Coordinates of C-alpha atoms and ligand atoms in Angstrom, one line a residue:
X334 CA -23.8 9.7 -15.6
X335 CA -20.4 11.8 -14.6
X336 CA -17.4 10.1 -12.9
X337 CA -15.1 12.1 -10.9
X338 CA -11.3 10.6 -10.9
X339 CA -9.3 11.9 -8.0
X340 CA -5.7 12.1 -9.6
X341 CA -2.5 11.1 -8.0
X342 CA 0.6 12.9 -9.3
X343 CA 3.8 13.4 -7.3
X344 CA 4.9 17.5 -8.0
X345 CA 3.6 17.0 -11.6
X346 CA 4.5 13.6 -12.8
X347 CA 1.5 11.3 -12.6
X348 CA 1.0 7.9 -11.1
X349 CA 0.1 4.9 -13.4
X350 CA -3.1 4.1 -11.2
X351 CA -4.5 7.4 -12.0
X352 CA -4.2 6.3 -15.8
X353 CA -5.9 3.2 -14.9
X354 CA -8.5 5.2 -12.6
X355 CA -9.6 7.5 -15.8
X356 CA -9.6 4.3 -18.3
X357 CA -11.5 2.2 -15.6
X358 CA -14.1 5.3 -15.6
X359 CA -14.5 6.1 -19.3
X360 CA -16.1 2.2 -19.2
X361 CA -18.5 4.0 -17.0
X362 CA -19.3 7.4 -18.6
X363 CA -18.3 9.4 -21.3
X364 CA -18.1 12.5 -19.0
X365 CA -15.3 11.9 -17.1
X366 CA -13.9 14.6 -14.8
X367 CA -10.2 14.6 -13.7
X368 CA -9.5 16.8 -9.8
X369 CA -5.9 17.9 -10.3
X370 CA -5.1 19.1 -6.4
X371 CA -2.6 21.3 -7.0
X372 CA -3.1 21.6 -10.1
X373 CA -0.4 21.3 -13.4
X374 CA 0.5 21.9 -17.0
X375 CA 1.6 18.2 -17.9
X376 CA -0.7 16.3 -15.7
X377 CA -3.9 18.3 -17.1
X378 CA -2.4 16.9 -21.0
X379 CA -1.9 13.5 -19.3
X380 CA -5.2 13.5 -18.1
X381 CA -6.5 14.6 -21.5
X382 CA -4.7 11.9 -23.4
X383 CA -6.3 9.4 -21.1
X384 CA -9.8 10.9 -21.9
X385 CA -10.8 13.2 -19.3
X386 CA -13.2 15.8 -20.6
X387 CA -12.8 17.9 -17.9
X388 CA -9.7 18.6 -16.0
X389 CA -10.3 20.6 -12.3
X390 CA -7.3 22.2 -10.7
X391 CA -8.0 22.5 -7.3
X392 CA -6.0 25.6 -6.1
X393 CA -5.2 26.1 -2.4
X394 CA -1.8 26.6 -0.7
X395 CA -2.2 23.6 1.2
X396 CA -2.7 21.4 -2.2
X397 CA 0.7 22.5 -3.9
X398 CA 2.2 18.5 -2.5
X399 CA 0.9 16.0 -0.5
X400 CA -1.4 16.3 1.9
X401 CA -3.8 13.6 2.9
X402 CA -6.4 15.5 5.0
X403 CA -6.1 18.6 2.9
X404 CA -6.6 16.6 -0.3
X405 CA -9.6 14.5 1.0
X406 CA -11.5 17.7 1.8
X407 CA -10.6 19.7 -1.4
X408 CA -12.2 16.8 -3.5
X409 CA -15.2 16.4 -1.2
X410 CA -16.2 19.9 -1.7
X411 CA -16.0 19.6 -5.1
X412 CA -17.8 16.6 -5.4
X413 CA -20.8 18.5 -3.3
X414 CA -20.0 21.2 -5.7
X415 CA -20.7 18.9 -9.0
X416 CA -22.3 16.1 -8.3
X417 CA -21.0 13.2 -9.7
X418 CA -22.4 9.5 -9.6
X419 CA -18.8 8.0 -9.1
X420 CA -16.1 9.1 -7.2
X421 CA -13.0 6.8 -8.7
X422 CA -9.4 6.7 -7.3
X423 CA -6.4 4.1 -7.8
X424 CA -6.3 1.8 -4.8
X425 CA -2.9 2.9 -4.0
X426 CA -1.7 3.8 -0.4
X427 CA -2.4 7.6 -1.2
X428 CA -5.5 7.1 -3.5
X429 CA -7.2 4.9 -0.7
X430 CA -5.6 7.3 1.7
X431 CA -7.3 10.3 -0.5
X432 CA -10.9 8.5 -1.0
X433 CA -11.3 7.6 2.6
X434 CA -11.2 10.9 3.9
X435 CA -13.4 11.8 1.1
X436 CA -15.7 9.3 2.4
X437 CA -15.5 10.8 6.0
X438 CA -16.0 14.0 5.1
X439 CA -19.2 13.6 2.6
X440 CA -20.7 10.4 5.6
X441 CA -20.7 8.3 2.5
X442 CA -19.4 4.5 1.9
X443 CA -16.5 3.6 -0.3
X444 CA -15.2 0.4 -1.5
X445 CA -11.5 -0.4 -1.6
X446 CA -9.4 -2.1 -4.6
X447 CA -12.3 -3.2 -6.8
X448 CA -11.5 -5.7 -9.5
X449 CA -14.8 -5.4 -11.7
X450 CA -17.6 -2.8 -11.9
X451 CA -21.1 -4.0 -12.9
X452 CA -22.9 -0.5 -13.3
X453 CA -25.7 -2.1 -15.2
X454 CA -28.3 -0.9 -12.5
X455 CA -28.1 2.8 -12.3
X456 CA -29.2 3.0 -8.0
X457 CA -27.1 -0.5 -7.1
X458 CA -23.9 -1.3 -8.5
X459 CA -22.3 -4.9 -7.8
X460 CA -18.7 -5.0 -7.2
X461 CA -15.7 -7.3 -6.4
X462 CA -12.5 -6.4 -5.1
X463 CA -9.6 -8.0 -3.4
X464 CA -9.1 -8.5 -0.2
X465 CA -6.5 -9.9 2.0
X466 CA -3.7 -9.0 -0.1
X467 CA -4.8 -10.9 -2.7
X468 CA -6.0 -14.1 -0.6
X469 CA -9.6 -13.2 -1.3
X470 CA -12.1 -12.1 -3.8
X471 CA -15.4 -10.6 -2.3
X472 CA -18.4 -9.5 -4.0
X473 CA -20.2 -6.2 -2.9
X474 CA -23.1 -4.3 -3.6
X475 CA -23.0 -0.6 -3.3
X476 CA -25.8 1.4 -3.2
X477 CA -25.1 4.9 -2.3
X478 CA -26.3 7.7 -4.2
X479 CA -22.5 9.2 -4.6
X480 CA -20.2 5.8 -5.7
X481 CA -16.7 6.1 -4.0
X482 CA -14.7 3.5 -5.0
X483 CA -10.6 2.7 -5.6
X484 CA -9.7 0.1 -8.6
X485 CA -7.4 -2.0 -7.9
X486 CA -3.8 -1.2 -9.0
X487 CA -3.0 -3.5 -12.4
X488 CA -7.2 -4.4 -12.6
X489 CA -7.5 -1.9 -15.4
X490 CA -4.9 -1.1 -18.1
X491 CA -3.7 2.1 -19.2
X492 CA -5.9 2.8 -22.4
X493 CA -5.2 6.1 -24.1
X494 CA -8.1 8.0 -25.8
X495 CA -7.1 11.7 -26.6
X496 CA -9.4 14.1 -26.0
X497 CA -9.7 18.2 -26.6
X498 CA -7.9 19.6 -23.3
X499 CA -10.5 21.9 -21.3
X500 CA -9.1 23.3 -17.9
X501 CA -11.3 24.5 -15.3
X502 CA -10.3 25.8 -11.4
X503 CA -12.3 25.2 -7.9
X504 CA -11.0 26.9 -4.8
X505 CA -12.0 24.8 -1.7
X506 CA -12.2 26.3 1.4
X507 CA -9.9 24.4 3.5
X508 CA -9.4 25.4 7.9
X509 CA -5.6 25.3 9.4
X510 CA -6.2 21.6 10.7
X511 CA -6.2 20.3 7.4
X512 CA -2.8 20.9 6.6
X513 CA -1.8 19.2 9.6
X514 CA -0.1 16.3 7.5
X515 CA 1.8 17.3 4.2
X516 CA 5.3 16.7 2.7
X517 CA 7.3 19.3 3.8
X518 CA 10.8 18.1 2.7
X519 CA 12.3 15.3 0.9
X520 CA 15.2 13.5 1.6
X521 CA 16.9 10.2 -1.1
X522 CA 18.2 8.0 1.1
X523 CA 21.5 6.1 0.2
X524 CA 21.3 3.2 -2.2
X525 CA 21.9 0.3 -0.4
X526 CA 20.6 -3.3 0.6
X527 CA 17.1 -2.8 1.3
X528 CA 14.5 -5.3 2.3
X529 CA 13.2 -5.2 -1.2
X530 CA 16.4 -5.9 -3.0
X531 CA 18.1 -8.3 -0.2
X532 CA 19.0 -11.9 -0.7
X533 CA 19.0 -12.7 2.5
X534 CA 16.3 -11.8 5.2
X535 CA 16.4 -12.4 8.9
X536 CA 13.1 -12.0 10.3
X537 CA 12.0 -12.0 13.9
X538 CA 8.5 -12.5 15.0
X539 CA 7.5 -12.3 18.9
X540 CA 9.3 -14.9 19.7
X541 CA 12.6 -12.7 20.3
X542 CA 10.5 -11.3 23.0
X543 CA 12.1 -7.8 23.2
X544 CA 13.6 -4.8 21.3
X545 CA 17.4 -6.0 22.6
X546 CA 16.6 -9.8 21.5
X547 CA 17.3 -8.4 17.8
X548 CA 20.6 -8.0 18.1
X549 CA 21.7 -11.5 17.5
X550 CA 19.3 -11.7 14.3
X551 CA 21.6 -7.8 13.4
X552 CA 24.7 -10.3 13.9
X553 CA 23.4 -13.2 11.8
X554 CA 21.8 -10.8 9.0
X555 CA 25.1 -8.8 8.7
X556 CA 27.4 -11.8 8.1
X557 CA 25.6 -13.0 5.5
X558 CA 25.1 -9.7 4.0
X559 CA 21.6 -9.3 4.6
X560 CA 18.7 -7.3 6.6
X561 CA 16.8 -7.9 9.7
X562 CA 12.8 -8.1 8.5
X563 CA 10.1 -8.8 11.6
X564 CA 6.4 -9.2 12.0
X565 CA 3.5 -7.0 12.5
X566 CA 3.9 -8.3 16.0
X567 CA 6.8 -6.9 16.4
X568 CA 5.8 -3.2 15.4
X569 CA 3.2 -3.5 17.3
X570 CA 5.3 -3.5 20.6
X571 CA 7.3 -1.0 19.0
X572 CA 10.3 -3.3 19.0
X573 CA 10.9 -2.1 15.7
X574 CA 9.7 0.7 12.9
X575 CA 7.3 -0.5 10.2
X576 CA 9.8 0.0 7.3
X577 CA 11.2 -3.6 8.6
X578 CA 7.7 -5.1 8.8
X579 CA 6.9 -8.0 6.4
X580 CA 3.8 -8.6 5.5
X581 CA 0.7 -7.8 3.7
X582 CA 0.8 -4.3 5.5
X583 CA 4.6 -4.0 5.5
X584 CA 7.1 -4.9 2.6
X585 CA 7.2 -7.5 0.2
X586 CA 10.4 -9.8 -0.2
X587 CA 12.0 -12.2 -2.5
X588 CA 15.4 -13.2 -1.1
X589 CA 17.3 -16.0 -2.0
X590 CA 17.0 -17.5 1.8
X591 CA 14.7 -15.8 4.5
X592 CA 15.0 -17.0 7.9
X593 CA 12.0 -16.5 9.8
X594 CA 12.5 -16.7 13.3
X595 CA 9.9 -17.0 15.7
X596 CA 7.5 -16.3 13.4
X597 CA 4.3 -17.9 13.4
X598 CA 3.6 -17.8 9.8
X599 CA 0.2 -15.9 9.7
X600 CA -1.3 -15.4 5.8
X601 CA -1.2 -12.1 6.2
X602 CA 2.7 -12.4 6.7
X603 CA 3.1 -15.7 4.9
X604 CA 1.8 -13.4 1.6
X605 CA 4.8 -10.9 2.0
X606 CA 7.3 -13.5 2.5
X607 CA 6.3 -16.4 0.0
X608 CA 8.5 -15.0 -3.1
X609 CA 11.7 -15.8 -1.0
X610 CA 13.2 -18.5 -3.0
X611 CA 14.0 -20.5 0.1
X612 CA 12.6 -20.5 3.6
X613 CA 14.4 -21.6 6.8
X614 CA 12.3 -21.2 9.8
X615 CA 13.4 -21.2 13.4
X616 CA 10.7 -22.4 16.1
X617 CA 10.0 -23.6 19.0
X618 CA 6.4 -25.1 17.7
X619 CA 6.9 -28.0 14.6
X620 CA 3.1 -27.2 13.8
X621 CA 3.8 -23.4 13.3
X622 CA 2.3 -22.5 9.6
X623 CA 6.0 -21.0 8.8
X624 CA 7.7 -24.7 10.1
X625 CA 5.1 -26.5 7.8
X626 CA 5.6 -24.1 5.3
X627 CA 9.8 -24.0 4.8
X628 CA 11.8 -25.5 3.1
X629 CA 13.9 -26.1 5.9
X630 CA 13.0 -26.0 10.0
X631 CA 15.3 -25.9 13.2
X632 CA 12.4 -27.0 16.1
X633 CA 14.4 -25.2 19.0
X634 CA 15.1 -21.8 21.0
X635 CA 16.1 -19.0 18.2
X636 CA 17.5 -17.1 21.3
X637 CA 20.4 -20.5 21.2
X638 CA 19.8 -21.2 17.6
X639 CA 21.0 -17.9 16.4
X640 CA 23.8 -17.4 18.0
X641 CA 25.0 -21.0 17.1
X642 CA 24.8 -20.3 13.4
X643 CA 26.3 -17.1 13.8
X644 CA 29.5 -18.9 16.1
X645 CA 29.8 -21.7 12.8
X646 CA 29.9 -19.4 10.5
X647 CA 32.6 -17.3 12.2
X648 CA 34.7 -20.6 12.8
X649 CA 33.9 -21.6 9.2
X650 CA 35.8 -18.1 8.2
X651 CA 38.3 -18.4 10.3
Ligands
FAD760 P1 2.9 -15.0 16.8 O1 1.8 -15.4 15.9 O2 2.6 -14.7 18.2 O3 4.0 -16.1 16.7 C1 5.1 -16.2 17.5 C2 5.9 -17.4 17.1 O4 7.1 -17.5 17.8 C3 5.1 -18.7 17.4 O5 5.1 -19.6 16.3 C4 6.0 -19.3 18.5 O6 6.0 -20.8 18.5 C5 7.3 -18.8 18.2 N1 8.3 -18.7 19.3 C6 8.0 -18.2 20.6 N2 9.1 -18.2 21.3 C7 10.1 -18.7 20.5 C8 11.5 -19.0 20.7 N3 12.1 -18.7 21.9 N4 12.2 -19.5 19.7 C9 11.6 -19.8 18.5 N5 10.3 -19.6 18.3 C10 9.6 -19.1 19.3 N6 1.5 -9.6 10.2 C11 2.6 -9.5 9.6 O7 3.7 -10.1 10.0 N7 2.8 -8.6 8.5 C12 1.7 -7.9 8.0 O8 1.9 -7.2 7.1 C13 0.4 -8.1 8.7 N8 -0.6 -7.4 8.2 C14 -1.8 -7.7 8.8 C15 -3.0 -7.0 8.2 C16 -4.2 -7.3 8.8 C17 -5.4 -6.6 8.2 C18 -4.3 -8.1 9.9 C19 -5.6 -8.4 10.6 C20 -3.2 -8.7 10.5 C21 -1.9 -8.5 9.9 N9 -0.8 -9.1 10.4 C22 0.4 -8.9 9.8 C23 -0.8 -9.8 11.7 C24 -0.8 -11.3 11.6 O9 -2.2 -11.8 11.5 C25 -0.2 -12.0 12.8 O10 -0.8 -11.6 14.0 C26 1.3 -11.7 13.0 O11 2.0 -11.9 11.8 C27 1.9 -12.6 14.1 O12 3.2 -12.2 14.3 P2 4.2 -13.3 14.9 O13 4.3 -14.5 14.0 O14 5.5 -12.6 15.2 O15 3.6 -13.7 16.3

């Protein structure tokens, strides 16, 4: 048997998962293949160290950073090129990203964020992975002839097992299209609070009811030094980008008080927001899962509740 491991490496320093990708295949097969898109000097020895017997640059203009389509179509080819029995990625955004155009492009199933690989019978293999993020642990069966599958970040640890380098080079053919989305400039953004690093989060669900009816939550959030957070809800409308979205699909937060207002509390935002060290939720509903959740609960209007704590606070400071 021959795993493939899709590497993820940002302009020649590699990611973590991919360490875990290559250890969670050597359990596999002692042929273990590494696709370098790109293709570099110190991620070839990293993959080497981490017992890759084969390390494949795959050389093409569009695979010199990242670029999702671009990627997914270099490895497919290379699988259809070699053959593996495993396809193996780290479920990261960009290695599920990767794998799932992969999957596309070769009509074959993958399996996201597995916890545990039972390869025991050659034709099926039975899987669990994580769902839900983290809510859920599902068993799966995969029976495809080529295995596509992500582990799941921190499943597997980073084992090394040196081996002898040996570099080889595929040249996919990849059309225009493909290079449709790839990271064309970087920009570092200002240190500053963040939703990750705030202690205090003011989130807003659908019940502020427009883009404008964020502005008293802006007030609140920037007298007490904090950041305005919302719910997928509330990107779906558009009311406001992604980056603020909390939630299994947005950001994780741990503040010392988050105020979720009009927020119904769904698991799927409940697991981004239940590190904050306090909860205060404003709501018109007392049965809302975020009011029987909190710590602390104001039953009322947030469009009147906000600005209220906002006025006292101002008085309080004089
Ligand atoms: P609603 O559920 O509609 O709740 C609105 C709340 O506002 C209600 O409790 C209501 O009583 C209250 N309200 C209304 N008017 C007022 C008022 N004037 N004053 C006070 N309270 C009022 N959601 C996320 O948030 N983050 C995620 O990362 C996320 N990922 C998801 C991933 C998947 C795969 C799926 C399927 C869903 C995901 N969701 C996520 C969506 C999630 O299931 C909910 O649909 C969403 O969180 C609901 O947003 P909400 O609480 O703002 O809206």
């Amino acid at each position: 048997m021959s795993v493939l491991v899709i590497i993820e490496h940002d302009r020649g320093a590699i990611a973590s998962g991919s360490l875990e990708a290559l250890t969670a295949a050597r359990t596999l097969s002692s042929d273990v293949i590494a696709a370098v898109c790109g293709g570099n000097d110190a991620v070839a020895t990293a993959c080497a160290g981490y017992g890759a017997t084969e390390v494949v640059d795959l050389v093409h203009p569009f695979l010199h950073d990242y670029a999702p389509q671009a990627w997914g179509e270099a490895v497919a080819q290379l699988v259809t090129a070699r053959q593996p029995d495993a396809v193996i990625a780290c479920g990261t955004d960009r290695g599920n990203e990767v794998l799932a155009h992969v999957s596309v492009s070769l009509d074959v199933a993958t399996v996201a964020n597995v916890l545990r690989i039972d390869a025991s019978s050659a034709g099926v293999w039975a899987l669990t992975r994580v769902q839900w993020g983290g809510s859920l642990l599902e068993d799966v069966t995969l029976d495809a002839p080529t295995k596509l599958l992500t582990v799941a970040h921190h499943a597997y640890d980073m084992v090394p097992s040196e081996v002898a380098e040996y570099r080889t080079t595929f040249t996919p053919s990849l059309e225009g299209s493909l290079g449709s989305t790839m990271v064309r400039d970087r920009v570092v953004r200002e240190a500053g609070v963040t939703l990750t690093t705030a202690r205090v989060v003011v989130g807003g669900g659908r019940g502020v009811g427009s883009p404008e009816g964020f502005a008293p939550l802006e007030e609140l959030a920037s007298l007490l030094g904090g950041v305005v957070g919302c719910s997928r809800a509330v990107t779906n409308n558009g009311w406001r980008n992604h980056t603020d979205q909390v939630g299994q699909t947005g950001t994780r937060i741990a503040p010392d008080i988050y105020l979720a207002c009009g927020i119904s509390g769904a698991i799927q935002h409940w697991v981004g927001a239940m590190a904050s060290k306090n909860i205060l939720a404003i709501n018109t509903d007392r049965d809302a899962n975020m009011v029987t959740r909190a710590d602390y609960a104001v039953i009322g209007d947030l469009h009147k509740v906000i600005p209220a704590i906002s006025e006292e606070i101002r008085r309080r400071r004089g």
